[in-house]
CSV table of C-alpha atoms in Angstrom, one decimal:
chain,number,residue,atom,x,y,z
A,1,MET,CA,-11.4,-9.4,-2.2
A,2,LEU,CA,-9.6,-6.6,-0.5
A,3,TYR,CA,-5.9,-6.4,-1.1
A,4,ILE,CA,-4.4,-4.2,1.6
A,5,PHE,CA,-0.9,-3.0,0.7
A,6,SER,CA,1.5,-1.4,3.2
A,7,GLY,CA,5.0,-0.2,3.2
A,8,LEU,CA,7.2,2.9,3.3
A,9,PRO,CA,7.5,5.2,0.3
A,10,GLY,CA,10.0,4.0,-2.3
A,11,THR,CA,9.7,0.3,-1.5
A,12,GLY,CA,7.8,-0.4,-4.8
A,13,LYS,CA,4.4,-0.6,-3.1
A,14,SER,CA,2.5,1.6,-5.6
A,15,THR,CA,4.2,0.0,-8.6
A,16,LEU,CA,3.3,-3.5,-7.4
A,17,SER,CA,-0.2,-2.7,-6.2
A,18,SER,CA,-1.1,-0.8,-9.4
A,19,ALA,CA,0.3,-3.7,-11.5
A,20,LEU,CA,-1.9,-6.1,-9.5
A,21,ALA,CA,-4.9,-3.8,-10.0
A,22,GLY,CA,-4.3,-3.8,-13.7
A,23,GLU,CA,-4.1,-7.6,-13.9
A,24,LEU,CA,-7.1,-8.1,-11.8
A,25,ARG,CA,-9.0,-5.2,-13.4
A,26,GLY,CA,-9.7,-4.2,-9.8
A,27,VAL,CA,-10.5,-0.8,-8.2
A,28,TYR,CA,-7.2,0.9,-7.3
A,29,LEU,CA,-7.2,3.2,-4.3
A,30,ARG,CA,-4.1,5.2,-3.7
A,31,VAL,CA,-4.2,7.4,-0.6
A,32,ASP,CA,-1.6,9.8,-2.1
A,33,ALA,CA,-4.0,10.6,-5.0
A,34,VAL,CA,-6.9,11.0,-2.7
A,35,GLU,CA,-5.1,13.3,-0.3
A,36,GLN,CA,-3.6,15.4,-3.2
A,37,ALA,CA,-7.1,15.9,-4.7
A,38,MET,CA,-8.4,16.9,-1.2
A,39,LYS,CA,-5.5,19.5,-0.9
A,40,GLU,CA,-6.3,20.9,-4.4
A,41,ALA,CA,-9.9,21.3,-3.3
A,42,GLY,CA,-8.7,23.5,-0.4
A,43,MET,CA,-9.0,20.9,2.4
A,44,LEU,CA,-6.6,20.6,5.2
A,45,VAL,CA,-5.2,17.1,5.2
A,46,ASP,CA,-3.1,16.5,8.4
A,47,GLY,CA,-4.5,13.3,9.8
A,48,PRO,CA,-6.6,10.3,8.7
A,49,GLU,CA,-8.8,12.2,6.3
A,50,GLY,CA,-7.4,10.5,3.1
A,51,TYR,CA,-7.6,7.1,4.7
A,52,MET,CA,-11.2,7.7,5.8
A,53,VAL,CA,-12.2,8.5,2.2
A,54,CYS,CA,-10.4,5.4,0.9
A,55,TYR,CA,-12.2,3.2,3.5
A,56,ALA,CA,-15.5,4.5,2.3
A,57,ILE,CA,-14.7,4.1,-1.4
A,58,ALA,CA,-13.4,0.6,-0.8
A,59,SER,CA,-16.5,-0.4,1.1
A,60,GLN,CA,-18.8,0.8,-1.7
A,61,ASN,CA,-16.8,-1.1,-4.4
A,62,LEU,CA,-16.6,-4.2,-2.3
A,63,ARG,CA,-20.4,-4.1,-1.9
A,64,LEU,CA,-20.6,-4.2,-5.7
A,65,GLY,CA,-18.5,-7.3,-5.7
A,66,LEU,CA,-15.4,-5.7,-7.1
A,67,ASP,CA,-11.8,-6.5,-6.0
A,68,VAL,CA,-10.2,-3.5,-4.3
A,69,ILE,CA,-6.5,-2.8,-4.1
A,70,ALA,CA,-5.6,-0.4,-1.4
A,71,ASP,CA,-2.3,1.4,-1.7
A,72,THR,CA,-1.3,3.2,1.5
A,73,VAL,CA,1.7,3.3,3.8
A,74,ASN,CA,-0.6,1.8,6.5
A,75,PRO,CA,2.1,2.5,9.2
A,76,ILE,CA,0.2,1.9,12.5
A,77,PRO,CA,-2.0,-0.8,14.0
A,78,ILE,CA,-5.1,1.4,13.9
A,79,THR,CA,-5.0,1.9,10.2
A,80,ARG,CA,-4.3,-1.8,9.6
A,81,GLU,CA,-7.2,-2.7,11.8
A,82,ALA,CA,-9.4,-0.2,10.0
A,83,TRP,CA,-8.7,-1.8,6.6
A,84,ARG,CA,-9.4,-5.2,8.0
A,85,ASN,CA,-12.7,-3.9,9.5
A,86,VAL,CA,-13.8,-2.7,6.0
A,87,ALA,CA,-13.6,-6.2,4.7
A,88,GLU,CA,-14.8,-8.0,7.8
A,89,SER,CA,-17.9,-5.7,8.1
A,90,LEU,CA,-18.9,-6.8,4.6
A,91,GLU,CA,-17.8,-10.5,5.1
A,92,VAL,CA,-15.4,-10.1,2.2
A,93,PRO,CA,-12.0,-11.9,2.2
A,94,PHE,CA,-8.9,-9.8,2.5
A,95,VAL,CA,-5.1,-10.2,2.4
A,96,GLU,CA,-2.5,-7.9,4.0
A,97,ILE,CA,0.7,-7.3,1.9
A,98,GLU,CA,3.7,-5.5,3.2
A,99,VAL,CA,6.2,-4.3,0.6
A,100,VAL,CA,9.7,-3.8,1.7
A,101,CYS,CA,13.1,-3.0,0.2
A,102,SER,CA,15.7,-4.7,2.3
A,103,ASP,CA,18.6,-3.1,0.5
A,104,GLU,CA,18.9,0.4,2.1
A,105,ARG,CA,21.1,1.7,-0.7
A,106,GLU,CA,18.6,0.6,-3.3
A,107,HIS,CA,15.7,2.0,-1.3
A,108,ARG,CA,17.5,5.4,-0.9
A,109,HIS,CA,18.3,5.4,-4.6
A,110,ARG,CA,14.6,4.9,-5.4
A,111,VAL,CA,13.4,7.6,-3.1
A,112,GLU,CA,16.0,10.1,-4.4
A,113,THR,CA,15.5,9.5,-8.1
A,114,ARG,CA,11.8,8.8,-8.5
A,115,LYS,CA,9.4,11.3,-10.1
A,116,ALA,CA,6.0,12.2,-8.9
A,117,ASP,CA,3.2,10.6,-11.0
A,118,ILE,CA,0.5,12.7,-9.3
A,119,SER,CA,0.3,16.3,-10.4
A,120,GLY,CA,1.3,18.6,-7.6
A,121,PHE,CA,2.3,15.8,-5.3
A,122,VAL,CA,5.5,16.4,-3.4
A,123,LEU,CA,7.5,13.2,-2.8
A,124,PRO,CA,9.1,12.7,0.6
A,125,THR,CA,12.9,13.0,0.9
A,126,TRP,CA,15.1,10.1,2.0
A,127,GLU,CA,15.4,11.7,5.5
A,128,GLN,CA,11.6,12.0,5.7
A,129,VAL,CA,11.2,8.3,4.7
A,130,ARG,CA,13.9,7.2,7.2
A,131,ASN,CA,12.3,9.2,10.0
A,132,ARG,CA,8.7,8.3,9.2
A,133,HIS,CA,6.8,6.5,12.0
A,134,TYR,CA,6.2,2.9,10.9
A,135,ASP,CA,5.2,0.3,13.5
A,136,PRO,CA,6.5,-3.3,13.2
A,137,TRP,CA,3.7,-5.7,12.3
A,138,ASP,CA,2.3,-7.9,15.0
A,139,ARG,CA,0.4,-10.3,12.8
A,140,ASP,CA,0.9,-12.6,9.8
A,141,ARG,CA,1.0,-11.0,6.3
A,142,ILE,CA,2.5,-11.5,3.0
A,143,VAL,CA,5.9,-9.8,2.7
A,144,ILE,CA,7.3,-8.9,-0.7
A,145,ASP,CA,10.9,-7.8,-0.8
A,146,THR,CA,11.5,-5.8,-4.0
A,147,ALA,CA,15.2,-5.1,-3.4
A,148,ARG,CA,16.6,-7.4,-6.0
A,149,GLN,CA,13.5,-8.0,-8.2
A,150,THR,CA,11.9,-6.6,-11.2
A,151,VAL,CA,8.2,-5.6,-11.0
A,152,ALA,CA,7.4,-8.8,-12.9
A,153,GLU,CA,9.4,-10.9,-10.5
A,154,SER,CA,7.8,-9.1,-7.5
A,155,LEU,CA,4.3,-9.7,-9.0
A,156,ARG,CA,5.1,-13.3,-9.6
A,157,ALA,CA,6.3,-13.7,-6.0
A,158,LEU,CA,3.1,-12.0,-4.8
A,159,TYR,CA,1.0,-14.5,-6.8
A,160,GLU,CA,2.9,-17.4,-5.4
A,161,GLN,CA,2.4,-16.3,-1.8
A,162,LEU,CA,-1.3,-15.5,-2.5
A,163,ASN,CA,-1.7,-19.0,-3.9
A,164,ASN,CA,0.0,-20.5,-0.9
A,165,SER,CA,-2.1,-18.6,1.6
A,166,ARG,CA,-5.4,-18.5,-0.3
A,167,SER,CA,-6.8,-18.8,-3.8
A,168,ILE,CA,-7.3,-15.6,-5.8
């Protein structure tokens, strides 16, 4: 199964997706970690390079029969389609999950107070998050609003919606 997470920075997407990966013992692919490693290797990362690496790693692990949890902002239809294509090309089931924080004040607090958990990674400012291009979704997906929930509550809500839409 490919779990495709999407959402703006600071919504709780990485926290939730990594928690799911830990519970499922699945392969966790975080584009921020991939892009930071590429930068440290001296590569210029100013486009889809990190996503392309993640698509390839996801494909290899799905071929091995492993669950893959993809943690990316996934802001535009072309990236969303590319993730779906990874699963569909292998005839592997997938689920799209958008993580949001509907409380703007809470979202801003998270963005402004969080600490980077990737060495050398520079977190975006609130203004950068607010101004980031993020297209509205044009298809069904699971939406998890983390605004007033703990990580455990968000994970429970995710499992409930996964069970309602498909069996894990």
